Coordinates of C-alpha atoms in Angstrom, one line a residue:
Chain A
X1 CA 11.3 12.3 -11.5
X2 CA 7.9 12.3 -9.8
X3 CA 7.3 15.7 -7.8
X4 CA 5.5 15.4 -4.6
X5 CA 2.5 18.0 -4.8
X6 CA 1.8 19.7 -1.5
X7 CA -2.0 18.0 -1.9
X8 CA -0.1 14.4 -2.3
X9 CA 2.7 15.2 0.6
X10 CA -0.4 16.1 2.9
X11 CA -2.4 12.6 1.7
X12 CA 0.8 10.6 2.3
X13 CA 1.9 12.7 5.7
X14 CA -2.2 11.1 7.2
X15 CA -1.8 8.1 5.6
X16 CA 1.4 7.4 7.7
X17 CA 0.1 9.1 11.0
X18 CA -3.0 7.0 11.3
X19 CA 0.1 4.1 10.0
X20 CA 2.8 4.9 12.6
X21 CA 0.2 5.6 15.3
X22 CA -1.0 1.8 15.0
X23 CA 2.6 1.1 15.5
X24 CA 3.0 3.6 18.2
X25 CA 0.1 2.2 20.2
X26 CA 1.8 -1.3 19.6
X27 CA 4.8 0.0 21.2
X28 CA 2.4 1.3 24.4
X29 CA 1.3 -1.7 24.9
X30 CA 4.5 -3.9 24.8
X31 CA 5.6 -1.5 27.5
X32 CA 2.8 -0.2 29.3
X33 CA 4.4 3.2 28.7
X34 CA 2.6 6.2 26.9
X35 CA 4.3 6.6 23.8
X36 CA 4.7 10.2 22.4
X37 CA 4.9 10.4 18.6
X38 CA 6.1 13.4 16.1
X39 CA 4.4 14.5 13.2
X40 CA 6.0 12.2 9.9
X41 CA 8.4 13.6 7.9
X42 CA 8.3 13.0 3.9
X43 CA 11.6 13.7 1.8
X44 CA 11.8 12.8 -2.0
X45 CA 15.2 12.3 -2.5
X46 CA 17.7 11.0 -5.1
X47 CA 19.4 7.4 -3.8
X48 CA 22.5 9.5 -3.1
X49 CA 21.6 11.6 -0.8
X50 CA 19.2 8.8 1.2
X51 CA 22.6 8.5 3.8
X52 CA 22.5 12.7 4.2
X53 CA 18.8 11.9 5.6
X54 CA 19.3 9.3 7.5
X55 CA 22.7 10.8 9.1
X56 CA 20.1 14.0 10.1
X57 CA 17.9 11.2 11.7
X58 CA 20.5 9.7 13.9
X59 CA 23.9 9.7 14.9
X60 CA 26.6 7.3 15.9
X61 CA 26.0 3.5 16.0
X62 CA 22.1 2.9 15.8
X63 CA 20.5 -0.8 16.6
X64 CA 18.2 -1.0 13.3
X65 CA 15.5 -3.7 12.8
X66 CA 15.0 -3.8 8.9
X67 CA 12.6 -6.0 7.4
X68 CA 11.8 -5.9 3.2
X69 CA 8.2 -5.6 2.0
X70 CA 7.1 -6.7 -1.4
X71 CA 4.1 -6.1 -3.2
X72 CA 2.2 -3.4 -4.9
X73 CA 4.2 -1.1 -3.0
X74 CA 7.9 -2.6 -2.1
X75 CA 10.7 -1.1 -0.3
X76 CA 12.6 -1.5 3.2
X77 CA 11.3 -0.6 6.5
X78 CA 13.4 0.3 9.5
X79 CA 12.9 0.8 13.1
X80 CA 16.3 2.7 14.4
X81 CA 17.5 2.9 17.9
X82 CA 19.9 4.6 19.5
X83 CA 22.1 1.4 21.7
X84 CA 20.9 3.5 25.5
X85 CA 17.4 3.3 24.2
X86 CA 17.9 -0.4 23.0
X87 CA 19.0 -1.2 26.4
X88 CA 16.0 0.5 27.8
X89 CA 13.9 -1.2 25.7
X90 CA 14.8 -4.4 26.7
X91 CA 15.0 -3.9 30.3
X92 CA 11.1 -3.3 29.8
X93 CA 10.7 -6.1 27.6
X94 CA 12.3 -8.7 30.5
X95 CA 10.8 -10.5 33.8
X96 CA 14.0 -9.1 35.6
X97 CA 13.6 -5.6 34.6
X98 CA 17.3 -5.0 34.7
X99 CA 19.2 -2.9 32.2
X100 CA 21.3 -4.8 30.3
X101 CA 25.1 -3.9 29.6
X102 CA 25.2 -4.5 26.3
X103 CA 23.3 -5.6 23.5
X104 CA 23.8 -9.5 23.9
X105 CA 22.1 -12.5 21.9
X106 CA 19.0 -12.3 23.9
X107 CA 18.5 -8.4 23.8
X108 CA 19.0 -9.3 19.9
X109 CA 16.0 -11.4 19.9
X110 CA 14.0 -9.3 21.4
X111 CA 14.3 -6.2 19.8
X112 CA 14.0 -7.9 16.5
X113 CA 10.4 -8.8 17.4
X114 CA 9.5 -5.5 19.1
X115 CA 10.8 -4.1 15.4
X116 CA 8.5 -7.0 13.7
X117 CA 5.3 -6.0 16.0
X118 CA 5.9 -2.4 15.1
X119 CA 7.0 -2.8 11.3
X120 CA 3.9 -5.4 10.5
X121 CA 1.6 -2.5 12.7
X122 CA 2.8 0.5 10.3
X123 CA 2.4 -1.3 7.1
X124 CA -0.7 -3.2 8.0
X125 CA -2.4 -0.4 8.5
X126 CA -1.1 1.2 5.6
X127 CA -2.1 -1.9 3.3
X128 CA -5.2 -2.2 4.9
X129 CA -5.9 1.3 4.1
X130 CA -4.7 1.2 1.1
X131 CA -6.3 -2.0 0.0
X132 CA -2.9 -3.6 -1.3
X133 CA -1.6 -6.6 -0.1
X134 CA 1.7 -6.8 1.3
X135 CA 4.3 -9.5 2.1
X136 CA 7.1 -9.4 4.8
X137 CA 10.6 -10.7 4.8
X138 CA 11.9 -11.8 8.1
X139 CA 13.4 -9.3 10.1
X140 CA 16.9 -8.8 11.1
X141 CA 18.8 -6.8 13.4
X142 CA 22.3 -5.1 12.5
X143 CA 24.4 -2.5 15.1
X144 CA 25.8 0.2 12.8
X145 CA 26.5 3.6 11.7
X146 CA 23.6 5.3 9.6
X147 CA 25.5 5.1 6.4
X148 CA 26.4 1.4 6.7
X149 CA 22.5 0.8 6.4
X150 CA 22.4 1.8 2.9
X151 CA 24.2 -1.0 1.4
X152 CA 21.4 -3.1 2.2
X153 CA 18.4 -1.6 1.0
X154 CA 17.0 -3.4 -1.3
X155 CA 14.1 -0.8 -3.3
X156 CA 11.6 -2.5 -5.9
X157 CA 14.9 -4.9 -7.4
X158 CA 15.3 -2.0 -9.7
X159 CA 18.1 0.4 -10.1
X160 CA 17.9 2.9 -7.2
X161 CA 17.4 6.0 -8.4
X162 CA 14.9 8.1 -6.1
X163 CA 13.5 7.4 -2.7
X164 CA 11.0 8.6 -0.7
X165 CA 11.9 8.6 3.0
X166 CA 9.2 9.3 5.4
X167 CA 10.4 9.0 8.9
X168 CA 8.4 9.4 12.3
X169 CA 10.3 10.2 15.7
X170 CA 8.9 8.7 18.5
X171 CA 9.9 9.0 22.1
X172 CA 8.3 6.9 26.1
X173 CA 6.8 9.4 27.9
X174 CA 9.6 8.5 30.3
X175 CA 12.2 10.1 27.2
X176 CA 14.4 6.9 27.6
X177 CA 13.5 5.0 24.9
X178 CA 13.6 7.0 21.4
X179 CA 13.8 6.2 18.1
X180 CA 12.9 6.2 14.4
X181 CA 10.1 4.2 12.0
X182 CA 11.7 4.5 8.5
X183 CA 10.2 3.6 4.9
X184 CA 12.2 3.7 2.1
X185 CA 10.2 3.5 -1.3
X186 CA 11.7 3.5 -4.8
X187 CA 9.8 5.9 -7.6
X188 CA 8.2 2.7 -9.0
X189 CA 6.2 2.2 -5.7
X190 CA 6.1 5.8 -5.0
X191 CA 4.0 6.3 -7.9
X192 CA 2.2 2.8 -7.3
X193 CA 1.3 4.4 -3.7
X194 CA 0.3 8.1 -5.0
X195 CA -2.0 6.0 -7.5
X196 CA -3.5 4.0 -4.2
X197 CA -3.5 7.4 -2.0
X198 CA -6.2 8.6 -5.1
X199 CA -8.1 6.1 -5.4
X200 CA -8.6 6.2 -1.9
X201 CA -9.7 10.0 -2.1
Chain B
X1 CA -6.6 -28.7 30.3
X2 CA -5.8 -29.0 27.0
X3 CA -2.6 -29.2 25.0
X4 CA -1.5 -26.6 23.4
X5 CA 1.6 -26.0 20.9
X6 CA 3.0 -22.2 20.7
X7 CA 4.8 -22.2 17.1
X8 CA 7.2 -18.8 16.9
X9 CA 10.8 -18.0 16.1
X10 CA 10.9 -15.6 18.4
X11 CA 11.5 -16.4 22.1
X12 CA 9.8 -13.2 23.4
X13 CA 6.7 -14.4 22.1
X14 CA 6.5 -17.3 22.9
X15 CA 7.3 -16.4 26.1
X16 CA 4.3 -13.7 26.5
X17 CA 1.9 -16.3 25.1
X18 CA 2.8 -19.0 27.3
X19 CA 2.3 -17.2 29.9
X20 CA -1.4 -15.9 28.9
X21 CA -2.1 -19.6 28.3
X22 CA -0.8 -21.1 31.3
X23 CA -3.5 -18.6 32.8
X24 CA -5.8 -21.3 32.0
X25 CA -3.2 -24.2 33.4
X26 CA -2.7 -26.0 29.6
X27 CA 0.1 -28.0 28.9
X28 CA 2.1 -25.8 26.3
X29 CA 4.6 -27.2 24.2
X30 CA 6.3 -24.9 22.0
X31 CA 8.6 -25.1 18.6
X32 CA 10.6 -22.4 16.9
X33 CA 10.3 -23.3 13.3
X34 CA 7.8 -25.1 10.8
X35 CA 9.5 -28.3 10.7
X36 CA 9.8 -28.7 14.7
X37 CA 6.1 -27.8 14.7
X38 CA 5.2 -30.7 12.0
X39 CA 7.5 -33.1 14.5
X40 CA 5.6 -31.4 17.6
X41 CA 2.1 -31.9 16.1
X42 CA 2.5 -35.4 15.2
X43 CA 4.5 -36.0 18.9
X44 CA 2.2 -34.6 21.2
X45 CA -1.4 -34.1 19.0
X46 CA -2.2 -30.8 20.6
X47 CA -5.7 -30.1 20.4
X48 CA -5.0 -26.1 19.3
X49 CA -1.7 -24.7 17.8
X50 CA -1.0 -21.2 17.9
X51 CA 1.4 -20.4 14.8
X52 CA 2.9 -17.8 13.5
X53 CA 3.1 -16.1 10.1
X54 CA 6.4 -14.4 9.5
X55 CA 9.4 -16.8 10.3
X56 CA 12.4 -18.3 8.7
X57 CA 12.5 -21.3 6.6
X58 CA 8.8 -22.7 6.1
X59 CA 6.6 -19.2 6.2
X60 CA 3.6 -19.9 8.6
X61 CA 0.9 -20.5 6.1
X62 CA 2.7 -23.3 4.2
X63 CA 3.0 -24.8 8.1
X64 CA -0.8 -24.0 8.3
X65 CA -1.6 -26.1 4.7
X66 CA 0.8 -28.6 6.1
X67 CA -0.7 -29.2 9.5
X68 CA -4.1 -29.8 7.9
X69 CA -2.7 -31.7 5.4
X70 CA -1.3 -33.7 8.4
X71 CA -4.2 -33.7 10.1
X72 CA -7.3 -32.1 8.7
X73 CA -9.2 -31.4 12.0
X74 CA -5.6 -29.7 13.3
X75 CA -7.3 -26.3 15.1
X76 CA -4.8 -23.7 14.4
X77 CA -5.0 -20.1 15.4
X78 CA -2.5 -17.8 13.9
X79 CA -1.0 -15.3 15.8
X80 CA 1.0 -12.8 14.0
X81 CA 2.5 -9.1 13.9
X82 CA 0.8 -9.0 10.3
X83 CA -2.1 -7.0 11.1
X84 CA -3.6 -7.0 7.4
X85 CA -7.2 -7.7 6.4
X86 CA -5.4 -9.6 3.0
X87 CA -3.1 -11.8 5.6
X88 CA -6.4 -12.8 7.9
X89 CA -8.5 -13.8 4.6
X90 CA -5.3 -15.6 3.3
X91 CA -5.2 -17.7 6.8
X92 CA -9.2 -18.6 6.4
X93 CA -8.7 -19.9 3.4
X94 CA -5.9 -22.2 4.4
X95 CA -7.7 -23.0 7.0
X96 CA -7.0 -21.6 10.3
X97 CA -9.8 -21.3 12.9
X98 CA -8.8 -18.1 14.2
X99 CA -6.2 -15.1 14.2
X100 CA -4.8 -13.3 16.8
X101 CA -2.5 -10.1 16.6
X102 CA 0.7 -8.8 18.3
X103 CA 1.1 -7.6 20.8
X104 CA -0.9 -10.1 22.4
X105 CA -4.0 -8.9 24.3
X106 CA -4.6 -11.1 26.8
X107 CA -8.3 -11.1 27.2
X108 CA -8.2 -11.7 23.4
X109 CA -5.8 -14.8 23.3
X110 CA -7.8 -16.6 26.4
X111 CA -11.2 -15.8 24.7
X112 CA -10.3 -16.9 21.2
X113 CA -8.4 -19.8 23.1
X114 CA -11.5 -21.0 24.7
X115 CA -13.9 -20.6 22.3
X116 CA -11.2 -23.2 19.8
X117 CA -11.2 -25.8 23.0
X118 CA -15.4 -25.7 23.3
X119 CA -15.9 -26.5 19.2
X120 CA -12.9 -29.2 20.2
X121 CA -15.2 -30.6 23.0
X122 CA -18.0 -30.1 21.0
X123 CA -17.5 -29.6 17.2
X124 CA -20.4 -27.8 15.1
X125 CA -22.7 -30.8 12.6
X126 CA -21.1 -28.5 9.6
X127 CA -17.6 -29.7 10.5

């Protein structure tokens, strides 16, 4: 199992800041709201306990916008909601500005491509950065429990052993929109990324 | 005015861009997948197609190839959430004229606009 060294956990903690930020600003200007962002968190974790982190992350039923990435560095990247947020979100999003009362086919479509502009803006960056190359699946939307998620994640076609989780929390300056950016990596591409993260040094 | 085809799956976007491009009072027409835009091109021979990358079905630079294939003059600016420096080199090589990002920026999406409709109206010798 590859050990994250506190010199690699720091490279890999302002590689996704400067990554999620991209995305963060992305968000800010979707909704013409400041958009206040947490410091990423980085857990190396066996594929068993990948539902304990993700349960800390959120509770309940969480609108998710998941979207695979292949390449030199593979895995699944998530951007969770909580449903008020959701809501919220879409309320911003619309001409009418009114909150929704549920999450209906339209408020579907929309938050799947506010999780596409913010996915594409996290990796981008990060390939870009990174010098990789990295190719998108299309994104869906699902309405779940956290542990639900897990069934789906689809890391490096390989057997799922280890997974790097690196999560951001972000929140509208406003607090009613909150949420999570979420990249789950399998050791193959963990090792594939540490190996980029050096030669980038 | 000018014709102008808005190629996305999702109906947010297209909706945002439409708007920016009606700024300039074109005639949009608009298609959801690659093989509506192939039908739209050949229908209504806009003079610029905004397209996008990521979408179900036929990906948006196999729609790109496509459309040139179709028509090898066809000016078509991508405009994707795929922000990477790999993804824009991938487009230039298939051809597109120019590549915009999400979220749109609307100064950025009327200047790039324009600038496609002037080589239209008055296309470089090298082309």
């Amino acid at each position: 199992m590859t050990i994250l060294s506190d010199k690699d956990r720091d490279a890999i903690v302002e590689l996704l800041n400067i990554a999620f930020g991209r995305a963060a600003a992305s968000l800010s200007e979707l909704t013409g709201k400041r958009v206040i962002l947490e410091v990423p968190q980085v857990t190396l974790c066996s594929i068993d306990q990948v539902g304990e982190v993700f349960s800390g992350l959120t509770a309940d039923e969480v609108v998710t916008v998941q979207q695979i990435f292949t390449g030199p560095v593979a895995g699944d990247a998530l951007l969770m909601l909580d449903v008020p947020g959701a809501r919220h979100l879409c309320s911003l999003l619309t001409d009418s500005g009114v909150l929704p009362p549920h999450i209906g086919e339209s408020e579907r479509e929309v938050l799947t491509e506010v999780g596409n502009i913010l996915l594409n803006a996290c990796l981008g960056t990060f390939g870009n950065m990174l010098d990789i190359s990295i190719s998108f699946s299309v994104p869906w939307l699902r309405m779940e429990a956290v542990r639900g998620l897990l069934e789906s994640l689809v890391i490096d076609n390989q057997e799922l052993r280890y997974a790097l989780v690196v999560s951001t929390d972000f929140s509208l300056k406003d607090g009613a929109v909150g949420g999570f950016l979420v990249l789950v990596l399998g050791v193959a591409s963990l090792e594939r990324l540490l190996a980029a993260v050096e030669a980038m040094k | 005015m000018a014709r102008v085809l808005i190629v996305d799956d999702s109906a947010l976007s297209r909706r945002l861009l439409r708007a920016i491009v009606e700024v300039d009072g074109h005639e949009v027409f608009e298609a959801t997948d690659g093989l509506s835009a192939l039908e739209q091109y050949y229908l209504q021979r806009p003079a610029v197609v905004f397209l996008d990358l990521i979408m179900a079905g036929m990906k948006g630079i196999e729609v790109l190839a496509k459309l040139r294939e179709l028509d090898p003059q066809a000016r078509v600016i991508v405009a994707t959430a795929d922000i990477q420096k790999s993804s824009v080199a991938l487009a230039q090589e298939a051809g597109a004229a120019a590549y915009v990002t999400k979220p749109f920026d609307r100064d950025t999406v009327l200047a790039t606009l324009r600038e496609q409709l002037a080589e239209v109206a008055h296309p470089k010798e090298s082309e």
